[in-house]
mmCIF file of C-alpha atoms and ligand atoms in Angstrom:
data_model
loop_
_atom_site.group_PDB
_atom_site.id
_atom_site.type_symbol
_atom_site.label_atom_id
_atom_site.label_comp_id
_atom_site.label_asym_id
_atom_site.label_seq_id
_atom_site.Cartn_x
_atom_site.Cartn_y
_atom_site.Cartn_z
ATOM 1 C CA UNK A 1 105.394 101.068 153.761
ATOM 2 C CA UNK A 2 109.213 101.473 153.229
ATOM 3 C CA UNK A 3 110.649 104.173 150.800
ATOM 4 C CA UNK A 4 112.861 101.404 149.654
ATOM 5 C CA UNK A 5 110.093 99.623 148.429
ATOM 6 C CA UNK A 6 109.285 98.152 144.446
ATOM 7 C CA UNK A 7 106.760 97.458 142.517
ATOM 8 C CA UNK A 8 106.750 93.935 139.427
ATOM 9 C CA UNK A 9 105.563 95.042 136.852
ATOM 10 C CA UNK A 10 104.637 93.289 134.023
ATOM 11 C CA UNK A 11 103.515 93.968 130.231
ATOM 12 C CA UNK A 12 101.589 90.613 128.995
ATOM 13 C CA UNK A 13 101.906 90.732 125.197
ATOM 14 C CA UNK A 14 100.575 87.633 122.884
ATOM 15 C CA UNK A 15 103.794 86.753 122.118
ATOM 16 C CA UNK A 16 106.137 87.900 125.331
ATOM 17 C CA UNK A 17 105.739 88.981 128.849
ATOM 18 C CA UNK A 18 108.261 91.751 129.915
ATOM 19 C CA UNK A 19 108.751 92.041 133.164
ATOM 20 C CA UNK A 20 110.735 94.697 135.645
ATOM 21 C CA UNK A 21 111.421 95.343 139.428
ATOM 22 C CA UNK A 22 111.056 99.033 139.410
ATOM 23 C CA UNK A 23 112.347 101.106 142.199
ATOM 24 C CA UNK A 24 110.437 104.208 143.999
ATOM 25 C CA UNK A 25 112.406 106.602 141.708
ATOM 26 C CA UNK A 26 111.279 105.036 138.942
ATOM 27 C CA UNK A 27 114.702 103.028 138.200
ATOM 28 C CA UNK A 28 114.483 99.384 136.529
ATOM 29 C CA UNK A 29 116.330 97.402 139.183
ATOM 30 C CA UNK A 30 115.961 94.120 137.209
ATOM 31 C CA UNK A 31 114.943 93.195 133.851
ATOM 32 C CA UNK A 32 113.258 90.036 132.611
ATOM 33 C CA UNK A 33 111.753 89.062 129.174
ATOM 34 C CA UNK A 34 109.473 85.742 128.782
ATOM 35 C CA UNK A 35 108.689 84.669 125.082
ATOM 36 C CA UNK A 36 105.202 83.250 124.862
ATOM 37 C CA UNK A 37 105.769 79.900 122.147
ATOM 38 C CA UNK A 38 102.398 79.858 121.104
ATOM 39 C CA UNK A 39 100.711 79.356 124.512
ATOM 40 C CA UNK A 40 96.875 80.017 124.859
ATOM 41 C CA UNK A 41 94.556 80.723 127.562
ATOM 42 C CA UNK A 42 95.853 79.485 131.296
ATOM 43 C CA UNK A 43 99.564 78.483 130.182
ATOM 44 C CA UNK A 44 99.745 81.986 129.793
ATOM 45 C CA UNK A 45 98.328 82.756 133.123
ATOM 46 C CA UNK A 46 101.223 80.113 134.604
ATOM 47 C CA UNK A 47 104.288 81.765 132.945
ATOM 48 C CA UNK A 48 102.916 84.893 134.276
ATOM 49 C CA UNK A 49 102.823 83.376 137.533
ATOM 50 C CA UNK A 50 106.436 82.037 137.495
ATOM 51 C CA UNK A 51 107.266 85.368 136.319
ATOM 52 C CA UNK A 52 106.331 87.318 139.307
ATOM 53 C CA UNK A 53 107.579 84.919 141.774
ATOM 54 C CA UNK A 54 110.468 85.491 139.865
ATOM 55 C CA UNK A 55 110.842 89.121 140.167
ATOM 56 C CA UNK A 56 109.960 89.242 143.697
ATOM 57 C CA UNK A 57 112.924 87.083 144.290
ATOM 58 C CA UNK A 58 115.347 89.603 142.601
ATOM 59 C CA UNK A 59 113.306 92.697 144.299
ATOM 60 C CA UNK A 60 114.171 90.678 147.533
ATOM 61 C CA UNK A 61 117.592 90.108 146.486
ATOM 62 C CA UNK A 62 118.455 93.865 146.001
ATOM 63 C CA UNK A 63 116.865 94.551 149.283
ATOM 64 C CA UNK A 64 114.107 96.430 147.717
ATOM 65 C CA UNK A 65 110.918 93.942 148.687
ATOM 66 C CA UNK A 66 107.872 93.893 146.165
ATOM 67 C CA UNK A 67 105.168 96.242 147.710
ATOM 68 C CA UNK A 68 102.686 95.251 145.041
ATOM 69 C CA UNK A 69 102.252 93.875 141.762
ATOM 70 C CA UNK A 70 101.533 95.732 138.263
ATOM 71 C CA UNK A 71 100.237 93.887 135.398
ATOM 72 C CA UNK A 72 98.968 95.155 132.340
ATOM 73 C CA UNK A 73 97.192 93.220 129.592
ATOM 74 C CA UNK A 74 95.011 93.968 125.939
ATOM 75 C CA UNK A 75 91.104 94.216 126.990
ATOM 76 C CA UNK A 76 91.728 94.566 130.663
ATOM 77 C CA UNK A 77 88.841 96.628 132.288
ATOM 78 C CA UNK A 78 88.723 99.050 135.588
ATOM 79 C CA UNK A 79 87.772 96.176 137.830
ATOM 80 C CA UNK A 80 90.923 93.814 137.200
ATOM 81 C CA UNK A 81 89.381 91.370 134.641
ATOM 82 C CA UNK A 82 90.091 90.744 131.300
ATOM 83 C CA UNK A 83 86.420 90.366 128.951
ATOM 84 C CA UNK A 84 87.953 88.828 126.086
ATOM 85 C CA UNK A 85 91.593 89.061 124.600
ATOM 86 C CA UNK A 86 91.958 87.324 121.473
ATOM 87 C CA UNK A 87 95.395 86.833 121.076
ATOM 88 C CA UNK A 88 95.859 85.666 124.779
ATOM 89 C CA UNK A 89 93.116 83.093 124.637
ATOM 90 C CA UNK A 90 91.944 84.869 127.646
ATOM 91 C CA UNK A 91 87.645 84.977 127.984
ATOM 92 C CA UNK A 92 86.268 86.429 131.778
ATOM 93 C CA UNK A 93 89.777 86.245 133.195
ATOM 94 C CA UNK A 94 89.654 87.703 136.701
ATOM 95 C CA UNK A 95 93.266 88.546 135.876
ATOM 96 C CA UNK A 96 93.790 90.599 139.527
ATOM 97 C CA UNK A 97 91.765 88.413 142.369
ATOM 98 C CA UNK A 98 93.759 85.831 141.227
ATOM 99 C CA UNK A 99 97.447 87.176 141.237
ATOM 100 C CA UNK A 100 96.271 88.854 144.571
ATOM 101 C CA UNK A 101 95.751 85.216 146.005
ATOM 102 C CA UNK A 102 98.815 83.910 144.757
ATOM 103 C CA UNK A 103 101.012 86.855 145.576
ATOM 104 C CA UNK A 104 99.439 87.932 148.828
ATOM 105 C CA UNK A 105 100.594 91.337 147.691
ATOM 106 C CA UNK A 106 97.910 94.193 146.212
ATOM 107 C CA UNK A 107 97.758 93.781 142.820
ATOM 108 C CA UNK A 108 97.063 97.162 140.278
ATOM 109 C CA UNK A 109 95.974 96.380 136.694
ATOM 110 C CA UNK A 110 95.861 98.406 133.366
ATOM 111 C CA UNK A 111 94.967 98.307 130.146
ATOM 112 C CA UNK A 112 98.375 98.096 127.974
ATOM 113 C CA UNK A 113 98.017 100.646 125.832
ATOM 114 C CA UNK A 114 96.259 102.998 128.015
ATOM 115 C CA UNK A 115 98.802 102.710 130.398
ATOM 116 C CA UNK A 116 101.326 103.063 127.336
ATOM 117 C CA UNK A 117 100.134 106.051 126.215
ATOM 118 C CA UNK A 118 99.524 107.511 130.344
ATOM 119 C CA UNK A 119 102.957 107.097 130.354
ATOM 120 C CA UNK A 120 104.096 108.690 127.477
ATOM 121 C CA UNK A 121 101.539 111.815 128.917
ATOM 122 C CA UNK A 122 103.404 112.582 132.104
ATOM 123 C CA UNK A 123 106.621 111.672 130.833
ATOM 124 C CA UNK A 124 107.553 111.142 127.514
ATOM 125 C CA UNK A 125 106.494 112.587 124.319
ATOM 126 C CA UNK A 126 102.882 113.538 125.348
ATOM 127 C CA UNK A 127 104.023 115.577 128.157
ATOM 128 C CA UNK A 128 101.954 117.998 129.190
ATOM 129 C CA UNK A 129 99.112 117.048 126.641
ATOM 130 C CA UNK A 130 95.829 116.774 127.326
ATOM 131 C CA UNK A 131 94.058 115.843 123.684
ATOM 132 C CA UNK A 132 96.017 113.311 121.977
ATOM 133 C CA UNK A 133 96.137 109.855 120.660
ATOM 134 C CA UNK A 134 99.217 106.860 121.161
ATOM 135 C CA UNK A 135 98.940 104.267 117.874
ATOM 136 C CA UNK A 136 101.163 101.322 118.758
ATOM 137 C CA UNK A 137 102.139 99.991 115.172
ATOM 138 C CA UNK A 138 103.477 96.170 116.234
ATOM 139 C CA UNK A 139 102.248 92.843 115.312
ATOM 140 C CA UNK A 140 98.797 94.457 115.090
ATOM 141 C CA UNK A 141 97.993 98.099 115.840
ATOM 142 C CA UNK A 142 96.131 99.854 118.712
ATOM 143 C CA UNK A 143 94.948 103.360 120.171
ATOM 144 C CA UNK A 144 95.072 105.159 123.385
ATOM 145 C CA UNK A 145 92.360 108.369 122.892
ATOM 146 C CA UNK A 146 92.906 110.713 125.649
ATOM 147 C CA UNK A 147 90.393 113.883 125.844
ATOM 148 C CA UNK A 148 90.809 116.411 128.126
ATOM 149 C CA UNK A 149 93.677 114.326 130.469
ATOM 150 C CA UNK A 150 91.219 111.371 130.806
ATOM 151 C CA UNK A 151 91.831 107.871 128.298
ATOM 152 C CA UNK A 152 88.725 106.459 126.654
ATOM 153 C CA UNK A 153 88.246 103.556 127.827
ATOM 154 C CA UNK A 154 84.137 102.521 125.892
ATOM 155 C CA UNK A 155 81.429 101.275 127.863
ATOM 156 C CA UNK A 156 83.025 97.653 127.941
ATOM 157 C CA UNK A 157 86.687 98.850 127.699
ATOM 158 C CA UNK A 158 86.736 97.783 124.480
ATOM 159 C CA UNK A 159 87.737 101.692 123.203
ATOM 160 C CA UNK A 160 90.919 102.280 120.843
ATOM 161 C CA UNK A 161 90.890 99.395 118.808
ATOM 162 C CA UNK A 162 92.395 101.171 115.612
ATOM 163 C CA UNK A 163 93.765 98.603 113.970
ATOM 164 C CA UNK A 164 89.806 97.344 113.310
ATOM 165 C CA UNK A 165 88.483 100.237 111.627
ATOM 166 C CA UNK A 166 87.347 99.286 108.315
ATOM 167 C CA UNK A 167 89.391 102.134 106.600
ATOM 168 C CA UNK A 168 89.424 100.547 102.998
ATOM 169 C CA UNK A 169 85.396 99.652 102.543
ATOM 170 C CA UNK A 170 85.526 95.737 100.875
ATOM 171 C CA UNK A 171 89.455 95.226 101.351
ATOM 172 C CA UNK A 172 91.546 92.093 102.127
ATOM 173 C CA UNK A 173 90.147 89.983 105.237
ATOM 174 C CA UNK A 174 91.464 90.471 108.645
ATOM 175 C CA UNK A 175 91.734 87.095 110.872
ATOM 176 C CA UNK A 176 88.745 89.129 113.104
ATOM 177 C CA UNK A 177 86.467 88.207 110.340
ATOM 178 C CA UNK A 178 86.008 91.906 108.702
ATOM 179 C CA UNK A 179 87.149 93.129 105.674
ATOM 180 C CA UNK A 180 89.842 96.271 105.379
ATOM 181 C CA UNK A 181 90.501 96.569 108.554
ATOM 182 C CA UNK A 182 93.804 99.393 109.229
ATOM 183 C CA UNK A 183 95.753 96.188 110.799
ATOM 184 C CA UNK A 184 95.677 94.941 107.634
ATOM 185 C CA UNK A 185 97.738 97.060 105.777
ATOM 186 C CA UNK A 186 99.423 99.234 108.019
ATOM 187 C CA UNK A 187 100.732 96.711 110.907
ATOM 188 C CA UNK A 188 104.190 95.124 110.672
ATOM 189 C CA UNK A 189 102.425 91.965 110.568
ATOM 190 C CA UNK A 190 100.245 93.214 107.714
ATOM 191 C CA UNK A 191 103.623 94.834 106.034
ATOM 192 C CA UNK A 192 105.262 91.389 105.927
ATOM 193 C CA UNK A 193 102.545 89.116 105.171
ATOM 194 C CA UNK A 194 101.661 91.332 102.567
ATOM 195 C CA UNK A 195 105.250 91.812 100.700
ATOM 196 C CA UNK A 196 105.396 88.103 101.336
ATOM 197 C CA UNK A 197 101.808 87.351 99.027
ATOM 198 C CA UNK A 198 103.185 89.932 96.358
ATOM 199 C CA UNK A 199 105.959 87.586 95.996
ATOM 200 C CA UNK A 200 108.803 89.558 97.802
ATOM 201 C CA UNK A 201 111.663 87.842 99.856
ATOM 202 C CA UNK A 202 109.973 86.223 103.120
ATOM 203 C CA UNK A 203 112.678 86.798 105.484
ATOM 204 C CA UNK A 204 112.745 90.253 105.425
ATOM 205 C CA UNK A 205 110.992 92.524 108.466
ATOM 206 C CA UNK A 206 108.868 95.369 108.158
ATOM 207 C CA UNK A 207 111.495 97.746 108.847
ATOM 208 C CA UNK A 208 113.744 96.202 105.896
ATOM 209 C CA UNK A 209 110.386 96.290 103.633
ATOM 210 C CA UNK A 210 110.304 99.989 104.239
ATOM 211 C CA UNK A 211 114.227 100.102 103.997
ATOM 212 C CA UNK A 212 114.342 98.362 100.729
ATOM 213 C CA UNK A 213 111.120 100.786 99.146
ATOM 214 C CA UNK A 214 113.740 102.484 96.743
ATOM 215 C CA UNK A 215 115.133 99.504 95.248
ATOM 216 C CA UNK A 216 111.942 96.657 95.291
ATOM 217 C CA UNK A 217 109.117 97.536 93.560
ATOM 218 C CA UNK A 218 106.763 94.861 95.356
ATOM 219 C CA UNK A 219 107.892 96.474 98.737
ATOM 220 C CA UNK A 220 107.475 100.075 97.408
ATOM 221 C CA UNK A 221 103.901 99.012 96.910
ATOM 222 C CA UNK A 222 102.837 97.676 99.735
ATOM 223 C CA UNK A 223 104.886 100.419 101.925
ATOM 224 C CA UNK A 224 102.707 102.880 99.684
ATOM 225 C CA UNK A 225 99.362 101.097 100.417
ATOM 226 C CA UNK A 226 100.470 100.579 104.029
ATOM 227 C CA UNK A 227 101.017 104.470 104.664
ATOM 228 C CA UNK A 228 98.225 105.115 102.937
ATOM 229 C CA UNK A 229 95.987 103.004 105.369
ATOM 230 C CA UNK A 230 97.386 104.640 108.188
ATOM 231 C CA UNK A 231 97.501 108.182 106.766
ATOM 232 C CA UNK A 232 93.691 107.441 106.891
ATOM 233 C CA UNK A 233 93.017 106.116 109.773
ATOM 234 C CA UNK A 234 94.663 109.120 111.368
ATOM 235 C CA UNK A 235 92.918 111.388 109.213
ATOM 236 C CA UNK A 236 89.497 110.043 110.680
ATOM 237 C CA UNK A 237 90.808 110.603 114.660
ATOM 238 C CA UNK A 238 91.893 113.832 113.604
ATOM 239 C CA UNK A 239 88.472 114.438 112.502
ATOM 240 C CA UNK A 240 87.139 112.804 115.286
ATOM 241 C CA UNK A 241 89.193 113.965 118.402
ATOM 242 C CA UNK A 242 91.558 117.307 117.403
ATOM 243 C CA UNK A 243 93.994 115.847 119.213
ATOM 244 C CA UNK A 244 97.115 117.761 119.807
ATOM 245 C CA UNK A 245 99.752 115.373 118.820
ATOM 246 C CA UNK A 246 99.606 111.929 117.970
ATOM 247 C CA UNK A 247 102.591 109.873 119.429
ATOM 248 C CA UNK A 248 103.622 106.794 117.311
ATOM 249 C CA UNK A 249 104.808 103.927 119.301
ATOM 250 C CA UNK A 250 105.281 100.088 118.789
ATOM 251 C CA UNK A 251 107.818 98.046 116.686
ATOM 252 C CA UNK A 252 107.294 99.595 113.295
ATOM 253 C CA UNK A 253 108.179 103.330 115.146
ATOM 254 C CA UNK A 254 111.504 102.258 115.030
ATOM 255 C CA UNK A 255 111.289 103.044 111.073
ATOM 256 C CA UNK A 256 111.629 106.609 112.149
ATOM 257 C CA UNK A 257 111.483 109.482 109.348
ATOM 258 C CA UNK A 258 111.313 106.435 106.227
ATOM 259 C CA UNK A 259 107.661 106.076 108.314
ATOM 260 C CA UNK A 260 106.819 109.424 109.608
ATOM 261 C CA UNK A 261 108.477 112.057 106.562
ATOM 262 C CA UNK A 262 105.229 109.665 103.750
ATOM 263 C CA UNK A 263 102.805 109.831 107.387
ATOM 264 C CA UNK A 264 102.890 113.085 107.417
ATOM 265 C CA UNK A 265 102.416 113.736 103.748
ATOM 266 C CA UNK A 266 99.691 111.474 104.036
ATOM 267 C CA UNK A 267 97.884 113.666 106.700
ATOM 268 C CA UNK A 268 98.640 116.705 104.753
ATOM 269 C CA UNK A 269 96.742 115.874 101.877
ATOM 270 C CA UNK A 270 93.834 114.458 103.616
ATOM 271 C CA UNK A 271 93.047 117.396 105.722
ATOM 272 C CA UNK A 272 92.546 119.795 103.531
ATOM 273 C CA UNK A 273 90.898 122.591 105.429
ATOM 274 C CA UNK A 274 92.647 122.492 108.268
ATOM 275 C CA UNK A 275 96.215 121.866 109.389
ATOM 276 C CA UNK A 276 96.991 118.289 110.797
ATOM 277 C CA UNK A 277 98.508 117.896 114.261
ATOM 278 C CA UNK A 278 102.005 116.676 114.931
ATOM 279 C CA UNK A 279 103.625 113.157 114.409
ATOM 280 C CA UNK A 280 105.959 112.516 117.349
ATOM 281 C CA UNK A 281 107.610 108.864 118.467
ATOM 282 C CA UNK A 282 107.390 108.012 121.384
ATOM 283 C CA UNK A 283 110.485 108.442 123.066
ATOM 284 C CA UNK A 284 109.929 105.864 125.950
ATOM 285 C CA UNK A 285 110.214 103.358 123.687
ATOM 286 C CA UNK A 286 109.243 99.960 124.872
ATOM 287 C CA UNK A 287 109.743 100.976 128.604
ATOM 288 C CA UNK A 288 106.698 103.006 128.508
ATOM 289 C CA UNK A 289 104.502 100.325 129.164
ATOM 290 C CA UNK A 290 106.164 99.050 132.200
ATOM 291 C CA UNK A 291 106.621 102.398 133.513
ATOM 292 C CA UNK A 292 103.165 103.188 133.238
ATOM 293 C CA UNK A 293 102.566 99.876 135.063
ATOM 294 C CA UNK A 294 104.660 100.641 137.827
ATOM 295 C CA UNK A 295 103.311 103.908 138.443
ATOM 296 C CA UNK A 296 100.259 101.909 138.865
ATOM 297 C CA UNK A 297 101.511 99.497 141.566
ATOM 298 C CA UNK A 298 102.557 102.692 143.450
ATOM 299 C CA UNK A 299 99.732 104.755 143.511
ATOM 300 C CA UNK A 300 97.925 101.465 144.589
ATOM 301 C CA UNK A 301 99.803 101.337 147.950
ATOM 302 C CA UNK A 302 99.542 105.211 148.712
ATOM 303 C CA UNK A 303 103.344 106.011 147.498
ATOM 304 C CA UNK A 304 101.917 107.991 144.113
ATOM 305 C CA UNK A 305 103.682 110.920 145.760
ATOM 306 C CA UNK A 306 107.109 109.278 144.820
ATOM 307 C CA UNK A 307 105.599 108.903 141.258
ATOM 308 C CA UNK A 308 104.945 112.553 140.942
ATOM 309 C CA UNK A 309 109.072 113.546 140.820
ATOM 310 C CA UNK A 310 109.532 110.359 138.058
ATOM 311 C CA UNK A 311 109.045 113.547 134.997
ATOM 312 C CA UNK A 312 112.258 115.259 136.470
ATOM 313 C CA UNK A 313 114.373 112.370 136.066
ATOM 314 C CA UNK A 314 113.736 111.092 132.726
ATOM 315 C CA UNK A 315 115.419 112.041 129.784
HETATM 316 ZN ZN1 LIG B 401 90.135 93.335 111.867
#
């Protein structure tokens, strides 16, 4: 295999695949973003498809030929298939036989998060720890658990799904059918659809919800309730896992101290006999992912040895 080779990686999301050509040191050579308009099931499958062809093109083009595909995905297992992933309309998807067929190139596959939060652990904010948890707070929310190095991954892979603990017993439905699930309340989604019910203005994003808390009393409210959700949700994996550090990724990150300065409160005062571990952000940002993905495709063909010096060169 050459040392000039790349890996495509791509991060399928519910409503966009992001896709890269990344280089053997870890550079992005090429960037490409697909947004998903409400396809389901195999359309999704297709645009992923068209996707990869498409990046091998460009790896091709800057000389650097595709030695092997990445793809990461929600509810992915260890064996390349996908059980069941709601928002994907994907049920028994055999996710990595099938790209390998089409691509004629080996094929790695990850869980998205878990390969999120991987990354973050050997080269962004996690670095170096070996008990700690990644929340994406997006659309919906999600875990990573890592003890001692290793992610949780369940029995069925179906580990870290935060954003469906019932953390207000009774509450408002969630579109999975239970009642006060963290998602809820705490997600972007579950920011704006609330501030939207309460009667607030429905163009504004999560972000300008939590901008706005000092001025709108509907959006101080539900900013209140939503940090209060998630102050207990991490209260419970603090319980659960004394993790190190938890590192706060996903859209509603981007909030920075208006989110983490009332988070941390929140863990403060529900951890009373002990002291709470650390809030950071993630400081790979969206990249993580796709980084993480990449260092899959590597270590897939043999060159994880090239993956190994990434740390040094990141910020
Ligand atoms: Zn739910």
């Amino acid at each position: 295999m050459s040392l000039r080779a790349s890996v495509l990686a791509v991060d399928v999301g519910g409503t966009s695949l992001k896709g890269a050509v990344v280089g053997d040191d870890g550079r992005f050579l090429y960037q490409q973003m697909v947004p998903l308009g409400g396809e389901r099931g195999e359309a999704i499958f297709e645009r992923l498809r068209d996707l990869l062809d498409r990046l091998r093109q460009e790896a091709a083009l800057r000389g650097r030929p595709a030695g092997a595909a990445a793809v990461i995905t929600p509810g992915m297992d260890d064996r390349g298939s996908v059980m069941f992933a709601s928002n994907l309309g994907w049920r028994d998807m055999a996710l990595r036989d099938r790209l390998e067929n089409h691509l004629s190139l080996p094929v790695a596959t990850g869980h998205d998060v878990r390969t999120a939060g991987a990354a973050e652990a050997r080269f962004g904010a996690a670095r170096g720890a070996r008990d700690f948890a990644m929340v994406m707070l997006g659309t919906g929310i999600a875990a990573a658990l890592f003890a001692n190095g290793q992610p949780i991954a369940g029995a069925r892979s179906m580990g870290g799904e935060f954003g469906h603990m019932p953390v207000i017993p009774g509450g408002e439905l969630c579109p999975c059918g239970q009642r006060g699930c963290l998602e809820v309340y705490g997600s972007a989604g579950g920011i704006v659809r609330r501030y939207r019910a309460a009667g607030g203005d429905p163009s504004l994003t999560a972000a300008e919800i939590a901008g706005a808390v000092g001025t709108d009393a509907r959006a101080g409210k539900v900013w209140r309730e939503a940090v209060a959700a998630l102050g207990q949700g991490l209260v419970i994996l603090t319980m659960l896992l004394d993790p190190a550090l938890f590192v706060i990724g996903g859209g509603l990150a981007e909030a920075g101290e208006i989110l983490l300065v009332p988070l941390r409160d929140a863990l403060r005062a529900g951890l009373l006999w002990r002291a709470p571990p650390p809030l950071a952000v993630s400081t790979l940002g969206g990249s993580g992912a796709l980084l993480g993905a990449a260092a899959l495709g590597f270590e897939r063909i043999g060159l994880g040895a090239s993956v190994e010096e990434w740390g040094g060169g990141m910020e």
